[in-house]
mmCIF file of C-alpha atoms in Angstrom:
data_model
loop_
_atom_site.group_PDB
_atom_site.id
_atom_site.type_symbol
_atom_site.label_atom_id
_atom_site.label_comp_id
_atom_site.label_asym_id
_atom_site.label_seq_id
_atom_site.Cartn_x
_atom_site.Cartn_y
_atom_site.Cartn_z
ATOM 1 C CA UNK P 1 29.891 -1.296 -10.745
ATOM 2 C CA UNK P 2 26.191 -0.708 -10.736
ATOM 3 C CA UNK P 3 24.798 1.780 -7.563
ATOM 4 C CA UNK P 4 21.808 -0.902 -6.200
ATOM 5 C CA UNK P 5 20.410 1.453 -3.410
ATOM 6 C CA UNK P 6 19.851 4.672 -5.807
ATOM 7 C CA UNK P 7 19.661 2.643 -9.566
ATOM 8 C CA UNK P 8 17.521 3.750 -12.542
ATOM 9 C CA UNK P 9 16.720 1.291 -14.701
ATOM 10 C CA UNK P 10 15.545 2.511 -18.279
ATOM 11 C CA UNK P 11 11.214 2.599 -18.430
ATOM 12 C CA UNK P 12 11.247 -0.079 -20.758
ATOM 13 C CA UNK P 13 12.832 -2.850 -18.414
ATOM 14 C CA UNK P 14 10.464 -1.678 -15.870
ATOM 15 C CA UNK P 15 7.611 -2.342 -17.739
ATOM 16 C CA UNK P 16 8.548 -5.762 -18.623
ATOM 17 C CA UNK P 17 8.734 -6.233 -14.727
ATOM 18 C CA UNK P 18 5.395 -7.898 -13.179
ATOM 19 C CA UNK P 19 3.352 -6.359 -10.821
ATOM 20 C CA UNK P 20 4.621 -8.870 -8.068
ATOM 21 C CA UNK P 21 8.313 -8.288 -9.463
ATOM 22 C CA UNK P 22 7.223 -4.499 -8.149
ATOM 23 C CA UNK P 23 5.579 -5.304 -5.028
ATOM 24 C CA UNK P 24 8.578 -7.794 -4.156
ATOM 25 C CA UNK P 25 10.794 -4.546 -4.554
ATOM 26 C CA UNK P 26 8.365 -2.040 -2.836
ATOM 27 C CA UNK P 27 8.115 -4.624 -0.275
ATOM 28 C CA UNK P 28 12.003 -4.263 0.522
ATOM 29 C CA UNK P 29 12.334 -0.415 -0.031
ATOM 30 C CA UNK P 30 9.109 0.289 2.489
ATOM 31 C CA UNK P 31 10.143 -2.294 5.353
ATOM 32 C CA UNK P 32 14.187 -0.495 5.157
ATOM 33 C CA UNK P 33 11.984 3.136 5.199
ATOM 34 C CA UNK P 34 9.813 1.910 7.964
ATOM 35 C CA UNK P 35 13.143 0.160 9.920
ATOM 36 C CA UNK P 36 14.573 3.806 9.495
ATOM 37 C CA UNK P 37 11.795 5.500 10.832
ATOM 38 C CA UNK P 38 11.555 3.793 13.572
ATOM 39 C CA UNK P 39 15.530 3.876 14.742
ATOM 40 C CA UNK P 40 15.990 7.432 13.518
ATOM 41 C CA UNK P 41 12.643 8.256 16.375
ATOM 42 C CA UNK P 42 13.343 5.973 18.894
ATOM 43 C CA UNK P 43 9.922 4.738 18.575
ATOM 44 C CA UNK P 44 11.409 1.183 19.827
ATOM 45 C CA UNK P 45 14.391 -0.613 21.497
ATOM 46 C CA UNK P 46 15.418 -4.025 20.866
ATOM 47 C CA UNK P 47 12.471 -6.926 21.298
ATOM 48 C CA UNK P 48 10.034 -4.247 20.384
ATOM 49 C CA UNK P 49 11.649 -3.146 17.308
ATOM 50 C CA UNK P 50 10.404 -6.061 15.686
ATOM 51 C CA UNK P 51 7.053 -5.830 16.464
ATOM 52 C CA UNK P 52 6.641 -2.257 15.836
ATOM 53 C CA UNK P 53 7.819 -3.166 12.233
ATOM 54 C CA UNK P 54 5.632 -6.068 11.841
ATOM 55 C CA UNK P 55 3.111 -3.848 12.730
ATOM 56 C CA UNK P 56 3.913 -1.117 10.284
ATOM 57 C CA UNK P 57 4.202 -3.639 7.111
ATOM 58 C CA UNK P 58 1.183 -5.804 7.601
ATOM 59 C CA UNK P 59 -1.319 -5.413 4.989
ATOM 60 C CA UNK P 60 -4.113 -3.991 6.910
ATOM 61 C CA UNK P 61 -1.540 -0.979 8.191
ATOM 62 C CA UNK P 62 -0.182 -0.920 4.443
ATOM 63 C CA UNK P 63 -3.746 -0.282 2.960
ATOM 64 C CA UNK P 64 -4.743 2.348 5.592
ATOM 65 C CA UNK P 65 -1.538 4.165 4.590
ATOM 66 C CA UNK P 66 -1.698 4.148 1.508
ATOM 67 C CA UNK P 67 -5.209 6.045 1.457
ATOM 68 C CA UNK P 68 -3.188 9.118 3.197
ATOM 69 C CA UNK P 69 -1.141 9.083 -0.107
ATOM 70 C CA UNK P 70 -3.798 8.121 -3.337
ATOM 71 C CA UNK P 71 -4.681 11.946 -3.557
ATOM 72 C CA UNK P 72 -1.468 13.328 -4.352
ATOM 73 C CA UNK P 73 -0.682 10.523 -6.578
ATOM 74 C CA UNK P 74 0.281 11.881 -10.500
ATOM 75 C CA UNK P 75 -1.924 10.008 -12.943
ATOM 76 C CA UNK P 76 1.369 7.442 -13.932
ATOM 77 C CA UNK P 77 1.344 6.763 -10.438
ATOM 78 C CA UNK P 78 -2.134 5.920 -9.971
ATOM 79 C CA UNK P 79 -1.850 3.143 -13.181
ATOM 80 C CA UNK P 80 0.969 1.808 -11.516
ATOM 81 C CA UNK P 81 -0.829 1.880 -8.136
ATOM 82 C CA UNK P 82 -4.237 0.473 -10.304
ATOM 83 C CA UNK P 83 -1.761 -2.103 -11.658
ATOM 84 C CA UNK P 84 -0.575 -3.459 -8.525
ATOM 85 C CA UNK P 85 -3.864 -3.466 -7.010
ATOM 86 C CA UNK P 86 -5.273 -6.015 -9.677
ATOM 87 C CA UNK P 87 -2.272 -8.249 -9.662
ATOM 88 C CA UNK P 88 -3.388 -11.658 -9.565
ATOM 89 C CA UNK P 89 -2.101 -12.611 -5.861
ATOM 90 C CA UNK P 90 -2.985 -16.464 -4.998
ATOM 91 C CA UNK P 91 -2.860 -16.510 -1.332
ATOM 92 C CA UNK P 92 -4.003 -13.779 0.829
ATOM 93 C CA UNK P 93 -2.663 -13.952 5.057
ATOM 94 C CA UNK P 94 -5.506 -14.604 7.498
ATOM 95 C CA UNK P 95 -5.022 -11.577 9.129
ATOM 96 C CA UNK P 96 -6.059 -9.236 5.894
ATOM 97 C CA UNK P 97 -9.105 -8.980 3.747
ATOM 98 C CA UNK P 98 -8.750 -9.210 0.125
ATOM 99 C CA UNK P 99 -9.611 -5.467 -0.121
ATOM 100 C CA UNK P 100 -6.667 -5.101 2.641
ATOM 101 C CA UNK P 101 -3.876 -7.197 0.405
ATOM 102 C CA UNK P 102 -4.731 -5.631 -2.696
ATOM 103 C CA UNK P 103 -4.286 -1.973 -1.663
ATOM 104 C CA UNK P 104 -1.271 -3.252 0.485
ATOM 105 C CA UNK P 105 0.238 -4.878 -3.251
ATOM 106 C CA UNK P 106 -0.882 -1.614 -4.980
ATOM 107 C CA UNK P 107 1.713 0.608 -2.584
ATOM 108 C CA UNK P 108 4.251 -1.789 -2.680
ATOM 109 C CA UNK P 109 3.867 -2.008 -6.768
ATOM 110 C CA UNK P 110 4.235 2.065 -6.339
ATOM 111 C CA UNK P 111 7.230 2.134 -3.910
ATOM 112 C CA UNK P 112 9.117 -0.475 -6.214
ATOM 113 C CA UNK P 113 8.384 1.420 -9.642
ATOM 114 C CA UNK P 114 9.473 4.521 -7.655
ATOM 115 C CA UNK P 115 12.375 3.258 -6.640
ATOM 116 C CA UNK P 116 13.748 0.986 -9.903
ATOM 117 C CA UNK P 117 12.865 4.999 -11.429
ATOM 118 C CA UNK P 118 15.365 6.404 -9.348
ATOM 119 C CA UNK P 119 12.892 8.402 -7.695
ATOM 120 C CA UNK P 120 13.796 8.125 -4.692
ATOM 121 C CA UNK P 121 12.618 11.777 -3.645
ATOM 122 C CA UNK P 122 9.122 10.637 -4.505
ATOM 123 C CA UNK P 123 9.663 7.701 -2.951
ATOM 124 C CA UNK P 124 10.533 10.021 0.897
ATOM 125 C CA UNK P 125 7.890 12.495 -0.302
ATOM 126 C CA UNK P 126 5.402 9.783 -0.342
ATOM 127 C CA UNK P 127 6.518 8.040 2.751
ATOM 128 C CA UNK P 128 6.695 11.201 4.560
ATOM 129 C CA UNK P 129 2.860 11.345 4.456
ATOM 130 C CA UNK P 130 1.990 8.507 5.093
ATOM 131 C CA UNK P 131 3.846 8.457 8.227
ATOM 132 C CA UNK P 132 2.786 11.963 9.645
ATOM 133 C CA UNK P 133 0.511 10.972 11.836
ATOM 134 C CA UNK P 134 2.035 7.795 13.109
#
């Protein structure tokens, strides 16, 4: 039976995964690490555990996090990160600037390749900062 919370898929599948295939994963492991976060601090109860996520995984939040991180990034992350940023998105929410939704795709391109890795320590590492001062 295959482990889906802690796989590791071989680097060749991964590659032939799209940049939105990535982001669609990142997307999932960064909303469960920020629904974590916020029940293992108390940081909400009920009604406002909702919004405190939406307001944690909205592009414009996504971006400004992600600068926190692009410094300790290894070169292989920063193409991955480079290669989610210029994925060719078609829509873009009203609430986000283009700038906003591509850096938001770019760290959900990098949690997703982390995590189909089975890096999952980079993956905490990586979140850790970015929520330090949060």
């Amino acid at each position: 039976m295959t482990d889906y919370l802690h796989i590791q898929l071989p680097p060749d599948q991964i590659r032939g995964i799209s940049s939105i295939g990535l982001a669609h994963m990142g997307d999932a492991v960064y909303e469960l690490l920020v629904r974590t976060w916020l029940c293992a601090h108390g940081k909400a109860t009920g009604k406002g555990l909702d919004r405190a996520t939406v307001a944690l995984v909205c592009a414009p939040k996504q971006a400004e996090l992600a600068q926190r991180i692009l410094p300790l990034l290894t070169e292989e992350e920063q193409a991955v990160f480079r290669r989610g940023r210029n994925a060719n998105v078609h829509s873009i929410p009203a609430h986000a600037s283009r700038a906003q939704y591509q850096q938001a795709t770019a760290l959900e391109a990098l949690l997703g390749w982390l995590h189909l890795s089975g890096r999952h320590d980079r993956v905490e590492q990586l979140f850790a900062v970015m929520m330090e001062e949060e």
